[in-house]
Amino acid sequence: MNAPLNAQYAADMQVRKNLDFQLEQHMPRYWFGGHPFKTRVFDALSLTFPDGERYFISSVRLYRDQITDPELQAKVKDFILQEAQHGIAHDKMNQIMKDQGMPVDAMIGEMKSRFDYWLKHKSPEINIAITAASEHLTALMAECFYAKKETLAEVDPYVRALFAWHAIEEMEHRDVAFDVMQNVAKVPYAVRARALALTSVMMYGFTLYRTNIMLKTDGFNKRERIKMFAQGMPWLFGKKGILSSMKKPYMDWYKRDFHPSQHPVLAQYPVWVETLEKTGDPIKAGEALWAAGK
């Protein structure tokens, strides 16, 4: 039996529009401490978000007319609005990469074609399962990035603020697609399990693929890129890699009675919300969230 909806944080789900992260004025080319590899890994993630979020919205909308629970209906509405705002913000970041000479249009076009194909040729059950699995991954990454101060200590504060806002809202709506998948679409466990495996391979595989393309565009030759990957992969997936702490909560997905609300919300969540409410400044809120980490 599923755990109940996380009412404590469902009430806190908000649609925050027109937040200005000032990236056009402040985002340096290698904003992750001057490290090309680390910067381009996160840039590659940002490339995924706008069309990925639109795909998530489309997948959830396939079931919108079948939802009878008023609470879930309200959460779906806010989920769609939040995801739309994420797409707008990351479009701006992606435009900066395009201005740097990155082949943004080609990489995004390839990804959009894949999402369009799934929506047209795959069942609604598969699409909502992939969406729920993706939300599981992004919520876990939000925890990984902000639980410890050292993880993003070298990141430019304006970019760090953008990812902080995104992380907060991933926490707020992390169970929406899952509840649609489980309670409305009635997706079988086997489909749910395969969806996370497939999503993980694609998300990390395409992120590293795009990272290589961008580093090549930056002018790094093959030998230099191989060295960067050899040094960077332990930073990502090594014993103390930034994504290594995801292993146990990641595997919780495969428990038949799993629900996202079983995972604690990022401890600094109230700090970000209260700082934004007091100051109206997403940069200050992002720095407060980061500073409150362990």
Short mmCIF file of C-alpha atoms in Angstrom, two decimals:
data_model
loop_
_atom_site.label_atom_id
_atom_site.label_comp_id
_atom_site.label_asym_id
_atom_site.label_seq_id
_atom_site.Cartn_x
_atom_site.Cartn_y
_atom_site.Cartn_z
CA MET A 1 0.00 0.00 0.00
CA ASN A 2 1.36 3.46 -0.88
CA ALA A 3 2.39 5.94 1.76
CA PRO A 4 0.05 8.94 2.05
CA LEU A 5 0.75 12.15 0.22
CA ASN A 6 3.34 14.30 1.92
CA ALA A 7 0.83 16.86 3.18
CA GLN A 8 3.42 18.94 5.03
CA TYR A 9 5.20 19.88 1.84
CA ALA A 10 2.28 19.60 -0.56
CA ALA A 11 0.92 22.70 1.17
CA ASP A 12 4.20 24.46 0.52
CA MET A 13 4.22 23.86 -3.24
CA GLN A 14 4.33 27.29 -4.87
CA VAL A 15 4.63 28.58 -8.40
CA ARG A 16 7.38 31.18 -8.31
CA LYS A 17 7.48 33.25 -11.48
CA ASN A 18 9.90 35.82 -12.87
CA LEU A 19 12.84 34.98 -10.58
CA ASP A 20 15.91 36.75 -11.96
CA PHE A 21 19.18 34.85 -11.55
CA GLN A 22 21.17 37.49 -13.47
CA LEU A 23 23.08 34.85 -15.42
CA GLU A 24 23.49 37.07 -18.47
CA GLN A 25 25.53 39.54 -16.40
CA HIS A 26 27.40 37.15 -14.11
CA MET A 27 27.79 33.64 -15.54
CA PRO A 28 31.44 32.98 -16.49
CA ARG A 29 32.33 30.43 -19.15
CA TYR A 30 33.67 27.92 -16.63
CA TRP A 31 31.47 28.76 -13.68
CA PHE A 32 32.36 25.66 -11.64
CA GLY A 33 35.58 26.91 -10.08
CA GLY A 34 37.16 27.38 -13.51
CA HIS A 35 36.95 23.62 -14.20
CA PRO A 36 35.87 22.93 -17.80
CA PHE A 37 34.79 19.32 -17.15
CA LYS A 38 32.73 20.05 -14.04
CA THR A 39 31.11 23.06 -15.69
CA ARG A 40 30.18 21.23 -18.86
CA VAL A 41 28.70 18.28 -16.96
CA PHE A 42 26.23 20.62 -15.30
CA ASP A 43 25.75 22.54 -18.54
CA ALA A 44 24.83 19.25 -20.20
CA LEU A 45 22.23 18.67 -17.48
CA SER A 46 20.81 22.13 -18.08
CA LEU A 47 20.46 21.34 -21.78
CA THR A 48 18.19 18.45 -20.83
CA PHE A 49 15.79 20.41 -18.67
CA PRO A 50 13.64 22.62 -20.95
CA ASP A 51 12.44 19.91 -23.35
CA GLY A 52 12.62 17.31 -20.61
CA GLU A 53 10.27 19.36 -18.45
CA ARG A 54 7.90 19.85 -21.39
CA TYR A 55 7.91 16.10 -21.92
CA PHE A 56 7.10 15.56 -18.22
CA ILE A 57 4.18 18.00 -18.49
CA SER A 58 2.85 16.21 -21.58
CA SER A 59 3.17 12.81 -19.89
CA VAL A 60 1.20 13.95 -16.83
CA ARG A 61 -1.43 15.67 -18.97
CA LEU A 62 -2.22 12.34 -20.60
CA TYR A 63 -3.92 11.42 -17.31
CA ARG A 64 -5.20 14.79 -16.15
CA ASP A 65 -8.84 14.08 -17.08
CA GLN A 66 -8.75 10.80 -15.16
CA ILE A 67 -7.73 12.32 -11.82
CA THR A 68 -10.63 12.50 -9.37
CA ASP A 69 -8.78 13.34 -6.14
CA PRO A 70 -8.99 17.17 -5.66
CA GLU A 71 -5.66 17.29 -3.82
CA LEU A 72 -3.84 15.48 -6.60
CA GLN A 73 -5.59 17.65 -9.20
CA ALA A 74 -4.25 20.76 -7.45
CA LYS A 75 -0.78 19.28 -7.19
CA VAL A 76 -0.74 18.36 -10.87
CA LYS A 77 -1.69 21.95 -11.77
CA ASP A 78 1.18 23.34 -9.70
CA PHE A 79 3.56 20.67 -11.00
CA ILE A 80 2.84 21.77 -14.57
CA LEU A 81 3.33 25.43 -13.71
CA GLN A 82 6.55 24.80 -11.78
CA GLU A 83 8.02 22.67 -14.56
CA ALA A 84 7.15 25.35 -17.11
CA GLN A 85 9.08 27.93 -15.06
CA HIS A 86 12.09 25.60 -14.85
CA GLY A 87 12.07 25.28 -18.62
CA ILE A 88 12.04 29.07 -19.06
CA ALA A 89 14.95 29.57 -16.65
CA HIS A 90 17.11 26.86 -18.20
CA ASP A 91 16.31 28.15 -21.69
CA LYS A 92 18.08 31.35 -20.62
CA MET A 93 21.09 29.40 -19.36
CA ASN A 94 21.15 27.39 -22.57
CA GLN A 95 21.09 30.59 -24.63
CA ILE A 96 24.26 31.72 -22.85
CA MET A 97 25.91 28.43 -23.84
CA LYS A 98 24.73 28.99 -27.39
CA ASP A 99 26.32 32.45 -27.34
CA GLN A 100 29.56 30.75 -26.24
CA GLY A 101 29.50 28.76 -29.48
CA MET A 102 28.06 25.51 -28.14
CA PRO A 103 25.98 23.46 -30.66
CA VAL A 104 22.93 23.86 -28.43
CA ASP A 105 20.29 23.64 -31.17
CA ALA A 106 21.63 20.35 -32.54
CA MET A 107 21.86 18.71 -29.09
CA ILE A 108 18.43 19.91 -28.02
CA GLY A 109 16.89 18.95 -31.37
CA GLU A 110 18.15 15.39 -31.01
CA MET A 111 16.67 15.15 -27.54
CA LYS A 112 13.33 16.72 -28.53
CA SER A 113 12.96 14.21 -31.35
CA ARG A 114 13.37 11.39 -28.86
CA PHE A 115 10.72 12.82 -26.49
CA ASP A 116 8.31 13.40 -29.37
CA TYR A 117 8.82 9.83 -30.56
CA TRP A 118 8.04 8.41 -27.11
CA LEU A 119 4.87 10.48 -26.77
CA LYS A 120 3.70 9.37 -30.21
CA HIS A 121 4.76 5.73 -30.26
CA LYS A 122 5.00 4.59 -26.62
CA SER A 123 2.07 3.95 -24.31
CA PRO A 124 0.93 6.58 -21.79
CA GLU A 125 1.92 4.11 -19.04
CA ILE A 126 5.53 4.03 -20.23
CA ASN A 127 5.70 7.82 -20.56
CA ILE A 128 4.35 8.49 -17.06
CA ALA A 129 6.70 5.83 -15.64
CA ILE A 130 9.70 7.49 -17.30
CA THR A 131 8.54 10.85 -15.97
CA ALA A 132 8.14 9.53 -12.41
CA ALA A 133 11.57 7.87 -12.61
CA SER A 134 13.13 11.10 -13.87
CA GLU A 135 11.57 13.02 -10.98
CA HIS A 136 13.03 10.43 -8.59
CA LEU A 137 16.50 11.04 -10.04
CA THR A 138 16.27 14.83 -10.00
CA ALA A 139 15.01 14.90 -6.42
CA LEU A 140 17.93 12.70 -5.34
CA MET A 141 20.39 14.89 -7.24
CA ALA A 142 18.98 17.95 -5.46
CA GLU A 143 19.79 16.29 -2.16
CA CYS A 144 23.28 15.30 -3.37
CA PHE A 145 24.14 18.79 -4.57
CA TYR A 146 23.02 20.74 -1.49
CA ALA A 147 23.26 18.43 1.54
CA LYS A 148 26.98 19.22 1.89
CA LYS A 149 28.47 22.68 1.37
CA GLU A 150 31.65 21.30 -0.15
CA THR A 151 29.84 19.81 -3.16
CA LEU A 152 29.08 23.14 -4.83
CA ALA A 153 31.56 25.31 -2.92
CA GLU A 154 33.40 26.32 -6.11
CA VAL A 155 30.27 27.17 -8.08
CA ASP A 156 29.50 30.73 -9.13
CA PRO A 157 26.81 31.98 -6.67
CA TYR A 158 24.41 33.08 -9.41
CA VAL A 159 24.44 29.66 -11.07
CA ARG A 160 24.29 28.01 -7.64
CA ALA A 161 21.16 30.05 -6.92
CA LEU A 162 19.48 28.80 -10.10
CA PHE A 163 20.13 25.17 -9.23
CA ALA A 164 19.07 25.83 -5.61
CA TRP A 165 15.64 27.07 -6.72
CA HIS A 166 15.29 24.10 -9.05
CA ALA A 167 16.30 21.74 -6.23
CA ILE A 168 13.74 23.23 -3.85
CA GLU A 169 10.90 22.80 -6.29
CA GLU A 170 11.99 19.25 -7.14
CA MET A 171 11.53 18.55 -3.44
CA GLU A 172 8.08 20.13 -3.50
CA HIS A 173 6.68 18.19 -6.44
CA ARG A 174 8.75 14.99 -6.28
CA ASP A 175 5.72 12.76 -5.57
CA VAL A 176 3.25 14.19 -8.13
CA ALA A 177 4.19 12.13 -11.19
CA PHE A 178 4.65 9.08 -8.97
CA ASP A 179 1.11 9.39 -7.60
CA VAL A 180 -0.31 9.79 -11.10
CA MET A 181 1.66 6.74 -12.21
CA GLN A 182 0.68 4.62 -9.23
CA ASN A 183 -2.85 5.71 -8.36
CA VAL A 184 -4.27 6.86 -11.70
CA ALA A 185 -2.36 5.05 -14.45
CA LYS A 186 -1.99 1.90 -12.31
CA VAL A 187 1.39 1.18 -13.91
CA PRO A 188 2.61 -2.38 -13.17
CA TYR A 189 5.65 -2.78 -10.97
CA ALA A 190 7.72 -4.31 -13.80
CA VAL A 191 7.18 -1.24 -16.00
CA ARG A 192 8.07 1.07 -13.12
CA ALA A 193 11.27 -0.87 -12.41
CA ARG A 194 12.40 -0.86 -16.05
CA ALA A 195 11.62 2.85 -16.35
CA LEU A 196 14.21 3.85 -13.74
CA ALA A 197 16.91 1.65 -15.28
CA LEU A 198 16.23 3.07 -18.75
CA THR A 199 16.01 6.65 -17.50
CA SER A 200 19.28 6.36 -15.57
CA VAL A 201 21.21 5.03 -18.55
CA MET A 202 19.83 7.74 -20.82
CA MET A 203 20.22 10.64 -18.39
CA TYR A 204 23.80 9.91 -17.43
CA GLY A 205 24.81 8.58 -20.83
CA PHE A 206 23.54 11.58 -22.77
CA THR A 207 24.90 13.99 -20.14
CA LEU A 208 28.42 12.62 -20.60
CA TYR A 209 27.98 12.46 -24.38
CA ARG A 210 27.04 16.15 -24.50
CA THR A 211 29.82 17.01 -22.08
CA ASN A 212 32.33 15.56 -24.54
CA ILE A 213 30.79 17.50 -27.44
CA MET A 214 30.97 20.77 -25.53
CA LEU A 215 34.55 20.23 -24.40
CA LYS A 216 35.49 19.49 -28.01
CA THR A 217 33.76 22.70 -29.07
CA ASP A 218 35.75 24.50 -26.36
CA GLY A 219 38.87 23.46 -28.24
CA PHE A 220 40.15 20.59 -26.11
CA ASN A 221 41.70 17.81 -28.18
CA LYS A 222 40.92 14.11 -27.77
CA ARG A 223 43.84 13.42 -25.44
CA GLU A 224 42.92 16.36 -23.22
CA ARG A 225 39.30 15.25 -23.07
CA ILE A 226 40.25 11.68 -22.17
CA LYS A 227 42.35 13.04 -19.31
CA MET A 228 39.47 15.24 -18.13
CA PHE A 229 37.07 12.30 -18.10
CA ALA A 230 39.59 10.07 -16.32
CA GLN A 231 39.93 12.68 -13.57
CA GLY A 232 36.28 13.69 -13.55
CA MET A 233 34.49 10.34 -13.41
CA PRO A 234 35.65 9.57 -9.82
CA TRP A 235 34.37 13.06 -8.87
CA LEU A 236 30.96 11.99 -10.16
CA PHE A 237 30.73 8.26 -9.44
CA GLY A 238 33.73 7.35 -7.29
CA LYS A 239 33.60 6.09 -3.71
CA LYS A 240 33.24 9.67 -2.51
CA GLY A 241 31.73 10.99 -5.73
CA ILE A 242 29.00 13.61 -5.59
CA LEU A 243 26.40 11.14 -6.87
CA SER A 244 27.56 8.17 -4.77
CA SER A 245 25.34 9.08 -1.82
CA MET A 246 22.33 8.47 -4.09
CA LYS A 247 22.89 4.71 -4.14
CA LYS A 248 20.66 3.65 -1.24
CA PRO A 249 17.73 6.05 -1.87
CA TYR A 250 18.05 5.32 -5.58
CA MET A 251 17.55 1.60 -4.93
CA ASP A 252 14.50 2.30 -2.76
CA TRP A 253 12.60 2.77 -6.01
CA TYR A 254 12.69 -0.99 -6.48
CA LYS A 255 10.85 -1.69 -3.22
CA ARG A 256 7.27 -2.54 -4.10
CA ASP A 257 5.86 -0.30 -1.35
CA PHE A 258 8.13 2.68 -2.15
CA HIS A 259 6.75 6.21 -2.16
CA PRO A 260 8.88 9.41 -2.57
CA SER A 261 7.52 10.82 0.70
CA GLN A 262 9.47 8.10 2.53
CA HIS A 263 12.62 10.12 1.84
CA PRO A 264 13.26 13.16 4.05
CA VAL A 265 13.08 16.55 2.41
CA LEU A 266 16.36 18.48 2.11
CA ALA A 267 17.09 19.72 5.63
CA GLN A 268 17.70 23.32 4.54
CA TYR A 269 14.38 23.53 2.68
CA PRO A 270 12.80 26.00 5.17
CA VAL A 271 15.89 28.22 5.03
CA TRP A 272 15.48 28.83 1.30
CA VAL A 273 11.74 29.42 1.54
CA GLU A 274 12.01 31.83 4.47
CA THR A 275 14.90 33.76 2.92
CA LEU A 276 13.05 34.24 -0.36
CA GLU A 277 9.92 35.35 1.48
CA LYS A 278 11.87 37.90 3.52
CA THR A 279 14.11 39.29 0.77
CA GLY A 280 12.42 38.45 -2.53
CA ASP A 281 15.94 37.75 -3.79
CA PRO A 282 16.59 34.27 -5.25
CA ILE A 283 20.35 34.87 -5.12
CA LYS A 284 20.26 35.45 -1.36
CA ALA A 285 17.92 32.48 -0.94
CA GLY A 286 20.32 30.28 -2.90
CA GLU A 287 23.29 31.36 -0.82
CA ALA A 288 21.35 30.80 2.39
CA LEU A 289 20.46 27.28 1.26
CA TRP A 290 24.05 26.49 0.35
CA ALA A 291 25.47 28.03 3.55
CA ALA A 292 23.09 25.97 5.68
CA GLY A 293 24.55 22.71 4.38
CA LYS A 294 26.75 20.54 6.57
#
